[in-house]
PDB file of C-alpha atoms and ligand atoms in Angstrom:
ATOM      1  CA  MET A   1      27.270  -1.898 -35.242  1.00  0.00           C
ATOM      2  CA  PHE A   2      25.332  -0.388 -38.131  1.00  0.00           C
ATOM      3  CA  ASN A   3      24.113   3.086 -38.937  1.00  0.00           C
ATOM      4  CA  HIS A   4      20.651   3.917 -39.972  1.00  0.00           C
ATOM      5  CA  GLN A   5      18.706   6.934 -41.122  1.00  0.00           C
ATOM      6  CA  ILE A   6      14.981   6.752 -40.435  1.00  0.00           C
ATOM      7  CA  LEU A   7      12.930   9.884 -41.090  1.00  0.00           C
ATOM      8  CA  ASN A   8      15.298  12.514 -39.798  1.00  0.00           C
ATOM      9  CA  HIS A   9      16.975  10.315 -37.247  1.00  0.00           C
ATOM     10  CA  LYS A  10      20.519   9.135 -37.576  1.00  0.00           C
ATOM     11  CA  ILE A  11      20.796   6.081 -35.361  1.00  0.00           C
ATOM     12  CA  ILE A  12      23.902   4.140 -34.413  1.00  0.00           C
ATOM     13  CA  TRP A  13      22.863   0.688 -33.179  1.00  0.00           C
ATOM     14  CA  LEU A  14      25.326  -1.131 -30.940  1.00  0.00           C
ATOM     15  CA  ASN A  15      25.129  -4.626 -29.504  1.00  0.00           C
ATOM     16  CA  GLU A  16      27.153  -3.675 -26.489  1.00  0.00           C
ATOM     17  CA  THR A  17      28.983  -0.648 -25.187  1.00  0.00           C
ATOM     18  CA  GLU A  18      30.192   0.651 -21.856  1.00  0.00           C
ATOM     19  CA  SER A  19      27.655   3.477 -21.802  1.00  0.00           C
ATOM     20  CA  THR A  20      25.828   5.120 -24.712  1.00  0.00           C
ATOM     21  CA  ASN A  21      26.442   8.518 -23.068  1.00  0.00           C
ATOM     22  CA  LEU A  22      30.170   7.785 -23.058  1.00  0.00           C
ATOM     23  CA  TYR A  23      30.027   6.604 -26.687  1.00  0.00           C
ATOM     24  CA  ALA A  24      28.178   9.814 -27.589  1.00  0.00           C
ATOM     25  CA  SER A  25      30.753  12.001 -25.863  1.00  0.00           C
ATOM     26  CA  GLN A  26      33.551  10.288 -27.830  1.00  0.00           C
ATOM     27  CA  LEU A  27      31.580  10.576 -31.066  1.00  0.00           C
ATOM     28  CA  LEU A  28      31.241  14.330 -30.583  1.00  0.00           C
ATOM     29  CA  LYS A  29      34.826  14.716 -31.845  1.00  0.00           C
ATOM     30  CA  ASP A  30      33.504  13.724 -35.298  1.00  0.00           C
ATOM     31  CA  ASN A  31      30.771  16.398 -35.205  1.00  0.00           C
ATOM     32  CA  PRO A  32      27.773  14.063 -35.520  1.00  0.00           C
ATOM     33  CA  ALA A  33      24.561  15.508 -36.945  1.00  0.00           C
ATOM     34  CA  ASP A  34      22.040  17.171 -34.662  1.00  0.00           C
ATOM     35  CA  GLU A  35      19.691  14.508 -33.216  1.00  0.00           C
ATOM     36  CA  THR A  36      22.070  11.582 -33.744  1.00  0.00           C
ATOM     37  CA  ALA A  37      21.037   8.708 -31.481  1.00  0.00           C
ATOM     38  CA  ILE A  38      23.279   6.032 -30.033  1.00  0.00           C
ATOM     39  CA  VAL A  39      21.342   2.923 -29.082  1.00  0.00           C
ATOM     40  CA  ALA A  40      22.693  -0.167 -27.339  1.00  0.00           C
ATOM     41  CA  ALA A  41      21.223  -3.554 -26.512  1.00  0.00           C
ATOM     42  CA  PHE A  42      23.513  -3.791 -23.487  1.00  0.00           C
ATOM     43  CA  GLN A  43      25.698  -1.428 -21.457  1.00  0.00           C
ATOM     44  CA  SER A  44      28.504  -2.891 -19.371  1.00  0.00           C
ATOM     45  CA  SER A  45      28.770   0.271 -17.296  1.00  0.00           C
ATOM     46  CA  GLY A  46      25.545   2.258 -17.760  1.00  0.00           C
ATOM     47  CA  LYS A  47      25.593   5.589 -15.951  1.00  0.00           C
ATOM     48  CA  GLY A  48      22.779   6.783 -13.740  1.00  0.00           C
ATOM     49  CA  GLN A  49      22.367  10.033 -11.835  1.00  0.00           C
ATOM     50  CA  ARG A  50      24.477  10.644  -8.739  1.00  0.00           C
ATOM     51  CA  GLN A  51      27.221   8.234  -9.843  1.00  0.00           C
ATOM     52  CA  ASN A  52      24.731   5.348  -9.750  1.00  0.00           C
ATOM     53  CA  ILE A  53      24.943   2.421 -12.145  1.00  0.00           C
ATOM     54  CA  TRP A  54      22.067   1.953 -14.600  1.00  0.00           C
ATOM     55  CA  GLN A  55      21.198  -1.749 -14.743  1.00  0.00           C
ATOM     56  CA  SER A  56      19.417  -3.212 -17.730  1.00  0.00           C
ATOM     57  CA  GLU A  57      19.139  -6.770 -19.053  1.00  0.00           C
ATOM     58  CA  SER A  58      20.450  -7.234 -22.597  1.00  0.00           C
ATOM     59  CA  GLY A  59      18.011  -6.402 -25.397  1.00  0.00           C
ATOM     60  CA  LYS A  60      15.057  -5.788 -23.125  1.00  0.00           C
ATOM     61  CA  ASN A  61      14.959  -2.022 -22.710  1.00  0.00           C
ATOM     62  CA  ILE A  62      15.617   1.319 -24.362  1.00  0.00           C
ATOM     63  CA  LEU A  63      19.185   2.443 -23.720  1.00  0.00           C
ATOM     64  CA  MET A  64      19.769   5.525 -25.774  1.00  0.00           C
ATOM     65  CA  SER A  65      21.770   8.733 -25.959  1.00  0.00           C
ATOM     66  CA  TRP A  66      20.513  11.522 -28.169  1.00  0.00           C
ATOM     67  CA  ILE A  67      23.019  14.154 -29.270  1.00  0.00           C
ATOM     68  CA  ILE A  68      21.685  17.655 -29.816  1.00  0.00           C
ATOM     69  CA  TYR A  69      23.103  21.147 -30.241  1.00  0.00           C
ATOM     70  CA  PRO A  70      20.656  23.418 -28.371  1.00  0.00           C
ATOM     71  CA  THR A  71      22.796  26.505 -29.061  1.00  0.00           C
ATOM     72  CA  PHE A  72      19.612  28.615 -29.080  1.00  0.00           C
ATOM     73  CA  LEU A  73      19.231  28.119 -25.297  1.00  0.00           C
ATOM     74  CA  LYS A  74      21.001  30.241 -22.720  1.00  0.00           C
ATOM     75  CA  PRO A  75      22.688  28.250 -19.928  1.00  0.00           C
ATOM     76  CA  ASP A  76      20.049  29.487 -17.456  1.00  0.00           C
ATOM     77  CA  GLU A  77      17.354  28.009 -19.724  1.00  0.00           C
ATOM     78  CA  LEU A  78      18.793  24.496 -19.589  1.00  0.00           C
ATOM     79  CA  PHE A  79      16.053  23.108 -17.376  1.00  0.00           C
ATOM     80  CA  PHE A  80      13.719  23.522 -20.363  1.00  0.00           C
ATOM     81  CA  LEU A  81      15.679  20.716 -22.025  1.00  0.00           C
ATOM     82  CA  ASN A  82      14.781  18.478 -19.052  1.00  0.00           C
ATOM     83  CA  LYS A  83      11.168  19.565 -19.428  1.00  0.00           C
ATOM     84  CA  ALA A  84      11.169  18.867 -23.181  1.00  0.00           C
ATOM     85  CA  THR A  85      12.724  15.418 -22.630  1.00  0.00           C
ATOM     86  CA  CYS A  86      10.214  14.510 -19.909  1.00  0.00           C
ATOM     87  CA  ARG A  87       7.371  15.686 -22.157  1.00  0.00           C
ATOM     88  CA  ALA A  88       8.610  13.479 -25.007  1.00  0.00           C
ATOM     89  CA  ILE A  89       8.805  10.378 -22.785  1.00  0.00           C
ATOM     90  CA  LEU A  90       5.358  10.974 -21.275  1.00  0.00           C
ATOM     91  CA  GLN A  91       3.826  11.515 -24.708  1.00  0.00           C
ATOM     92  CA  PHE A  92       5.580   8.386 -25.981  1.00  0.00           C
ATOM     93  CA  LEU A  93       4.141   6.285 -23.117  1.00  0.00           C
ATOM     94  CA  LYS A  94       0.667   7.751 -23.510  1.00  0.00           C
ATOM     95  CA  THR A  95       0.420   7.652 -27.313  1.00  0.00           C
ATOM     96  CA  HIS A  96       1.911   4.245 -27.988  1.00  0.00           C
ATOM     97  CA  PHE A  97       1.039   2.328 -24.807  1.00  0.00           C
ATOM     98  CA  ASN A  98      -1.763   4.309 -23.169  1.00  0.00           C
ATOM     99  CA  ILE A  99       0.361   4.544 -20.016  1.00  0.00           C
ATOM    100  CA  GLU A 100      -0.089   7.632 -17.834  1.00  0.00           C
ATOM    101  CA  ALA A 101       3.254   8.521 -16.313  1.00  0.00           C
ATOM    102  CA  LYS A 102       4.412  11.290 -13.998  1.00  0.00           C
ATOM    103  CA  ILE A 103       7.606  13.289 -13.732  1.00  0.00           C
ATOM    104  CA  LYS A 104       9.363  12.788 -10.459  1.00  0.00           C
ATOM    105  CA  TRP A 105      11.421  15.937 -10.117  1.00  0.00           C
ATOM    106  CA  PRO A 106      13.917  16.574 -11.457  1.00  0.00           C
ATOM    107  CA  ASN A 107      13.903  14.005 -14.245  1.00  0.00           C
ATOM    108  CA  ASP A 108      12.720  10.530 -13.330  1.00  0.00           C
ATOM    109  CA  ILE A 109       9.657   9.075 -14.960  1.00  0.00           C
ATOM    110  CA  TYR A 110       7.272   7.188 -12.684  1.00  0.00           C
ATOM    111  CA  VAL A 111       4.158   5.111 -13.126  1.00  0.00           C
ATOM    112  CA  GLY A 112       2.397   4.913  -9.794  1.00  0.00           C
ATOM    113  CA  ASP A 113       5.142   4.783  -7.173  1.00  0.00           C
ATOM    114  CA  LYS A 114       7.628   3.019  -9.451  1.00  0.00           C
ATOM    115  CA  LYS A 115      10.295   4.212 -11.828  1.00  0.00           C
ATOM    116  CA  ILE A 116       9.934   3.306 -15.493  1.00  0.00           C
ATOM    117  CA  ALA A 117      12.594   5.598 -16.961  1.00  0.00           C
ATOM    118  CA  GLY A 118      15.567   7.695 -15.987  1.00  0.00           C
ATOM    119  CA  ILE A 119      17.215  10.595 -17.770  1.00  0.00           C
ATOM    120  CA  LEU A 120      20.841  11.649 -17.574  1.00  0.00           C
ATOM    121  CA  ILE A 121      21.600  14.849 -19.481  1.00  0.00           C
ATOM    122  CA  GLU A 122      25.243  15.821 -19.861  1.00  0.00           C
ATOM    123  CA  ASN A 123      25.852  19.318 -21.237  1.00  0.00           C
ATOM    124  CA  SER A 124      28.850  21.175 -22.499  1.00  0.00           C
ATOM    125  CA  ILE A 125      28.714  24.915 -21.852  1.00  0.00           C
ATOM    126  CA  MET A 126      31.329  27.423 -23.024  1.00  0.00           C
ATOM    127  CA  GLY A 127      30.890  30.903 -21.597  1.00  0.00           C
ATOM    128  CA  ASN A 128      27.304  31.795 -22.357  1.00  0.00           C
ATOM    129  CA  VAL A 129      26.828  29.174 -25.069  1.00  0.00           C
ATOM    130  CA  ILE A 130      25.591  25.610 -24.854  1.00  0.00           C
ATOM    131  CA  LYS A 131      27.783  23.643 -27.238  1.00  0.00           C
ATOM    132  CA  HIS A 132      26.003  20.340 -27.099  1.00  0.00           C
ATOM    133  CA  ALA A 133      23.888  18.107 -24.881  1.00  0.00           C
ATOM    134  CA  ILE A 134      23.841  14.345 -24.555  1.00  0.00           C
ATOM    135  CA  VAL A 135      20.395  13.247 -23.473  1.00  0.00           C
ATOM    136  CA  GLY A 136      20.714   9.743 -22.031  1.00  0.00           C
ATOM    137  CA  ILE A 137      17.489   7.806 -21.582  1.00  0.00           C
ATOM    138  CA  GLY A 138      17.004   4.417 -19.986  1.00  0.00           C
ATOM    139  CA  LEU A 139      13.417   3.186 -20.306  1.00  0.00           C
ATOM    140  CA  ASN A 140      12.260  -0.213 -19.087  1.00  0.00           C
ATOM    141  CA  VAL A 141      10.336  -2.012 -21.818  1.00  0.00           C
ATOM    142  CA  ASN A 142      10.410  -5.806 -21.367  1.00  0.00           C
ATOM    143  CA  GLN A 143      12.416  -6.286 -18.162  1.00  0.00           C
ATOM    144  CA  THR A 144      10.472  -7.806 -15.277  1.00  0.00           C
ATOM    145  CA  HIS A 145      13.177  -8.676 -12.728  1.00  0.00           C
ATOM    146  CA  TRP A 146      15.665  -6.497 -10.930  1.00  0.00           C
ATOM    147  CA  ASP A 147      18.081  -7.177  -8.114  1.00  0.00           C
ATOM    148  CA  GLU A 148      16.881  -7.125  -4.526  1.00  0.00           C
ATOM    149  CA  LEU A 149      17.594  -3.437  -4.002  1.00  0.00           C
ATOM    150  CA  LEU A 150      15.700  -2.235  -7.081  1.00  0.00           C
ATOM    151  CA  LYS A 151      12.824  -4.662  -7.466  1.00  0.00           C
ATOM    152  CA  GLN A 152      10.407  -2.723  -5.241  1.00  0.00           C
ATOM    153  CA  LYS A 153      11.201   0.512  -7.039  1.00  0.00           C
ATOM    154  CA  CYS A 154      11.124  -0.345 -10.746  1.00  0.00           C
ATOM    155  CA  THR A 155       8.481  -1.068 -13.332  1.00  0.00           C
ATOM    156  CA  SER A 156       8.376  -1.601 -17.093  1.00  0.00           C
ATOM    157  CA  ILE A 157       5.922  -1.433 -19.984  1.00  0.00           C
ATOM    158  CA  LYS A 158       5.672  -5.243 -19.848  1.00  0.00           C
ATOM    159  CA  LEU A 159       4.847  -5.284 -16.135  1.00  0.00           C
ATOM    160  CA  ILE A 160       2.149  -2.676 -16.658  1.00  0.00           C
ATOM    161  CA  LEU A 161       0.556  -4.058 -19.846  1.00  0.00           C
ATOM    162  CA  GLN A 162       1.356  -7.737 -19.275  1.00  0.00           C
ATOM    163  CA  LYS A 163       2.746  -8.040 -22.792  1.00  0.00           C
ATOM    164  CA  GLU A 164       6.038  -7.773 -24.661  1.00  0.00           C
ATOM    165  CA  SER A 165       6.778  -4.839 -26.968  1.00  0.00           C
ATOM    166  CA  VAL A 166       9.237  -4.559 -29.846  1.00  0.00           C
ATOM    167  CA  VAL A 167      12.118  -2.525 -28.438  1.00  0.00           C
ATOM    168  CA  ASN A 168      13.457  -1.220 -31.784  1.00  0.00           C
ATOM    169  CA  GLU A 169      10.011  -0.022 -32.811  1.00  0.00           C
ATOM    170  CA  ALA A 170       9.681   1.730 -29.457  1.00  0.00           C
ATOM    171  CA  ILE A 171      13.044   3.444 -30.038  1.00  0.00           C
ATOM    172  CA  ILE A 172      11.919   4.880 -33.387  1.00  0.00           C
ATOM    173  CA  ASN A 173       8.690   6.131 -31.816  1.00  0.00           C
ATOM    174  CA  LEU A 174      10.518   7.690 -28.874  1.00  0.00           C
ATOM    175  CA  LEU A 175      12.867   9.477 -31.274  1.00  0.00           C
ATOM    176  CA  SER A 176       9.880  10.955 -33.108  1.00  0.00           C
ATOM    177  CA  ASP A 177       8.449  12.202 -29.821  1.00  0.00           C
ATOM    178  CA  LEU A 178      11.843  13.638 -28.848  1.00  0.00           C
ATOM    179  CA  HIS A 179      12.027  15.410 -32.214  1.00  0.00           C
ATOM    180  CA  GLN A 180       8.586  16.890 -31.693  1.00  0.00           C
ATOM    181  CA  SER A 181       9.488  18.184 -28.218  1.00  0.00           C
ATOM    182  CA  TYR A 182      12.781  19.525 -29.592  1.00  0.00           C
ATOM    183  CA  GLU A 183      10.786  21.671 -32.017  1.00  0.00           C
ATOM    184  CA  VAL A 184       8.738  23.033 -29.112  1.00  0.00           C
ATOM    185  CA  LEU A 185      12.016  23.842 -27.356  1.00  0.00           C
ATOM    186  CA  MET A 186      13.534  25.442 -30.468  1.00  0.00           C
ATOM    187  CA  ASN A 187      10.465  27.625 -30.837  1.00  0.00           C
ATOM    188  CA  LYS A 188      11.018  28.635 -27.221  1.00  0.00           C
ATOM    189  CA  GLN A 189       7.487  27.664 -26.214  1.00  0.00           C
ATOM    190  CA  PHE A 190       8.643  27.748 -22.604  1.00  0.00           C
ATOM    191  CA  PRO A 191       5.200  28.321 -20.992  1.00  0.00           C
ATOM    192  CA  ALA A 192       3.830  25.241 -22.799  1.00  0.00           C
ATOM    193  CA  LEU A 193       6.754  23.130 -21.550  1.00  0.00           C
ATOM    194  CA  THR A 194       6.307  24.422 -17.999  1.00  0.00           C
ATOM    195  CA  ASP A 195       2.532  23.839 -18.052  1.00  0.00           C
ATOM    196  CA  PHE A 196       3.062  20.258 -19.195  1.00  0.00           C
ATOM    197  CA  TYR A 197       5.745  19.651 -16.578  1.00  0.00           C
ATOM    198  CA  LEU A 198       3.613  20.998 -13.735  1.00  0.00           C
ATOM    199  CA  LYS A 199       0.519  19.177 -14.888  1.00  0.00           C
ATOM    200  CA  HIS A 200       2.422  15.890 -14.781  1.00  0.00           C
ATOM    201  CA  LEU A 201       4.589  16.510 -11.740  1.00  0.00           C
ATOM    202  CA  PHE A 202       4.625  13.558  -9.324  1.00  0.00           C
ATOM    203  CA  ARG A 203       2.935  14.430  -6.000  1.00  0.00           C
ATOM    204  CA  VAL A 204       2.264  18.060  -6.902  1.00  0.00           C
ATOM    205  CA  ASN A 205      -0.182  19.882  -4.605  1.00  0.00           C
ATOM    206  CA  GLU A 206      -0.370  16.956  -2.177  1.00  0.00           C
ATOM    207  CA  GLU A 207       1.022  16.719   1.319  1.00  0.00           C
ATOM    208  CA  HIS A 208       3.875  14.190   1.568  1.00  0.00           C
ATOM    209  CA  LEU A 209       6.929  13.369   3.611  1.00  0.00           C
ATOM    210  CA  PHE A 210      10.392  14.428   2.436  1.00  0.00           C
ATOM    211  CA  ARG A 211      13.902  14.187   3.792  1.00  0.00           C
ATOM    212  CA  VAL A 212      15.762  17.482   4.135  1.00  0.00           C
ATOM    213  CA  ASN A 213      19.159  17.664   5.873  1.00  0.00           C
ATOM    214  CA  PHE A 214      18.639  14.200   7.395  1.00  0.00           C
ATOM    215  CA  GLU A 215      15.291  15.292   8.860  1.00  0.00           C
ATOM    216  CA  THR A 216      11.822  14.167   7.863  1.00  0.00           C
ATOM    217  CA  VAL A 217       9.520  17.062   6.974  1.00  0.00           C
ATOM    218  CA  LYS A 218       5.952  17.325   5.728  1.00  0.00           C
ATOM    219  CA  GLY A 219       5.591  19.458   2.628  1.00  0.00           C
ATOM    220  CA  VAL A 220       3.513  20.243  -0.442  1.00  0.00           C
ATOM    221  CA  ILE A 221       5.190  20.566  -3.854  1.00  0.00           C
ATOM    222  CA  ILE A 222       3.988  23.773  -5.470  1.00  0.00           C
ATOM    223  CA  GLY A 223       6.093  23.745  -8.650  1.00  0.00           C
ATOM    224  CA  VAL A 224       9.548  24.442 -10.050  1.00  0.00           C
ATOM    225  CA  ASN A 225      11.272  27.779 -10.580  1.00  0.00           C
ATOM    226  CA  HIS A 226      12.987  29.008 -13.773  1.00  0.00           C
ATOM    227  CA  PHE A 227      16.230  27.226 -12.854  1.00  0.00           C
ATOM    228  CA  GLY A 228      14.505  23.943 -12.117  1.00  0.00           C
ATOM    229  CA  ASN A 229      14.587  24.162  -8.325  1.00  0.00           C
ATOM    230  CA  LEU A 230      11.670  22.461  -6.597  1.00  0.00           C
ATOM    231  CA  ILE A 231       9.328  24.834  -4.762  1.00  0.00           C
ATOM    232  CA  VAL A 232       7.861  23.205  -1.662  1.00  0.00           C
ATOM    233  CA  MET A 233       5.620  24.631   1.039  1.00  0.00           C
ATOM    234  CA  VAL A 234       7.116  23.540   4.360  1.00  0.00           C
ATOM    235  CA  ASP A 235       5.596  24.782   7.640  1.00  0.00           C
ATOM    236  CA  GLY A 236       3.688  27.529   5.849  1.00  0.00           C
ATOM    237  CA  GLU A 237       6.833  28.781   4.120  1.00  0.00           C
ATOM    238  CA  LEU A 238       7.811  28.469   0.415  1.00  0.00           C
ATOM    239  CA  LYS A 239      11.256  26.959   0.040  1.00  0.00           C
ATOM    240  CA  ASN A 240      13.360  26.307  -3.067  1.00  0.00           C
ATOM    241  CA  PHE A 241      15.409  23.127  -3.260  1.00  0.00           C
ATOM    242  CA  ALA A 242      18.181  22.292  -5.697  1.00  0.00           C
ATOM    243  CA  ASN A 243      18.759  18.709  -6.824  1.00  0.00           C
ATOM    244  CA  LYS A 244      19.887  16.492  -3.923  1.00  0.00           C
ATOM    245  CA  GLU A 245      18.781  19.011  -1.260  1.00  0.00           C
ATOM    246  CA  ILE A 246      15.446  17.239  -0.830  1.00  0.00           C
ATOM    247  CA  GLU A 247      14.524  13.594  -1.119  1.00  0.00           C
ATOM    248  CA  TYR A 248      11.081  12.072  -1.538  1.00  0.00           C
ATOM    249  CA  ILE A 249      10.102   9.455   0.999  1.00  0.00           C
ATOM    250  CA  ILE A 250       8.368   6.713  -0.945  1.00  0.00           C
ATOM    251  CA  PRO A 251       7.105   3.682   0.997  1.00  0.00           C
ATOM    252  CA  ASP A 252       8.273   0.269  -0.321  1.00  0.00           C
TER     253      ASP A 252
HETATM  254  C1  BTN B 301      18.930   7.780 -13.698  1.00  0.00           C
HETATM  255  O1  BTN B 301      19.754   7.524 -12.813  1.00  0.00           O
HETATM  256  O2  BTN B 301      17.735   7.762 -13.478  1.00  0.00           O
HETATM  257  C2  BTN B 301      19.402   8.126 -15.084  1.00  0.00           C
HETATM  258  C3  BTN B 301      19.588   6.892 -15.892  1.00  0.00           C
HETATM  259  C4  BTN B 301      20.047   7.135 -17.298  1.00  0.00           C
HETATM  260  C5  BTN B 301      20.389   5.839 -17.969  1.00  0.00           C
HETATM  261  C6  BTN B 301      20.656   6.001 -19.431  1.00  0.00           C
HETATM  262  S1  BTN B 301      20.732   4.458 -20.255  1.00  0.00           S
HETATM  263  C7  BTN B 301      21.312   5.229 -21.695  1.00  0.00           C
HETATM  264  C8  BTN B 301      22.257   6.314 -21.265  1.00  0.00           C
HETATM  265  N1  BTN B 301      23.606   5.818 -21.134  1.00  0.00           N
HETATM  266  C9  BTN B 301      24.025   5.790 -19.877  1.00  0.00           C
HETATM  267  O3  BTN B 301      25.122   5.357 -19.485  1.00  0.00           O
HETATM  268  N2  BTN B 301      23.076   6.305 -19.068  1.00  0.00           N
HETATM  269  C10 BTN B 301      21.919   6.730 -19.827  1.00  0.00           C
END
């Protein structure tokens, strides 16, 4: 492990850890600086959303947790942190790799019908104050093989561009894009974050199949509300869905 300060980023580089999010949560006892990043080549127990495991081959991908103190946000504004994080990842992919990605609500990053990155944000809220957030990002850079269950669903920068990229360089660039989006968030440019999110929302304004309460329904995503619920037109009626209440049906 060694520590590094590049531009304004404090980075802790690890060869292996259980989960960078877990490492970050333990590090919080030592009051790390705002925007400290924990980066690992390998996680033995990487955490995904919904208690899933995040799989990543050693040294091939970005596995990072970014510690921030967004105390300027009210708890009901937390979805803007998701929006700012998605914006940073999309700008990173576009600027450095010319890859056009989409945001699959609430916070997966897709290229075409395949996932290139996942975000796991863990917040600590006390009363009306956000104490800290750990923004965990897993982004597939050079991995090209996944196990049977995932291989139809995942992609990487290498699969898209047919060439290897330098992971550590990509990490520094992603941190710069995160910093830039963090400034947008700090300045409370909420309409700009929402516009970007909607403009890049996967399957927005198109009719698709979804699963709701074990039933298949046809619907059109219209947008997201202030709290980050997905607004979908189903049978001529606007409905709001919280995370896990609606599932996209994506053909293999
Ligand atoms: C998802 O399920 O899509 C979210 C995946 C988040 C994975 C990243 S990898 C770095 C950080 N540490 C973890 O244990 N999880 C996040």
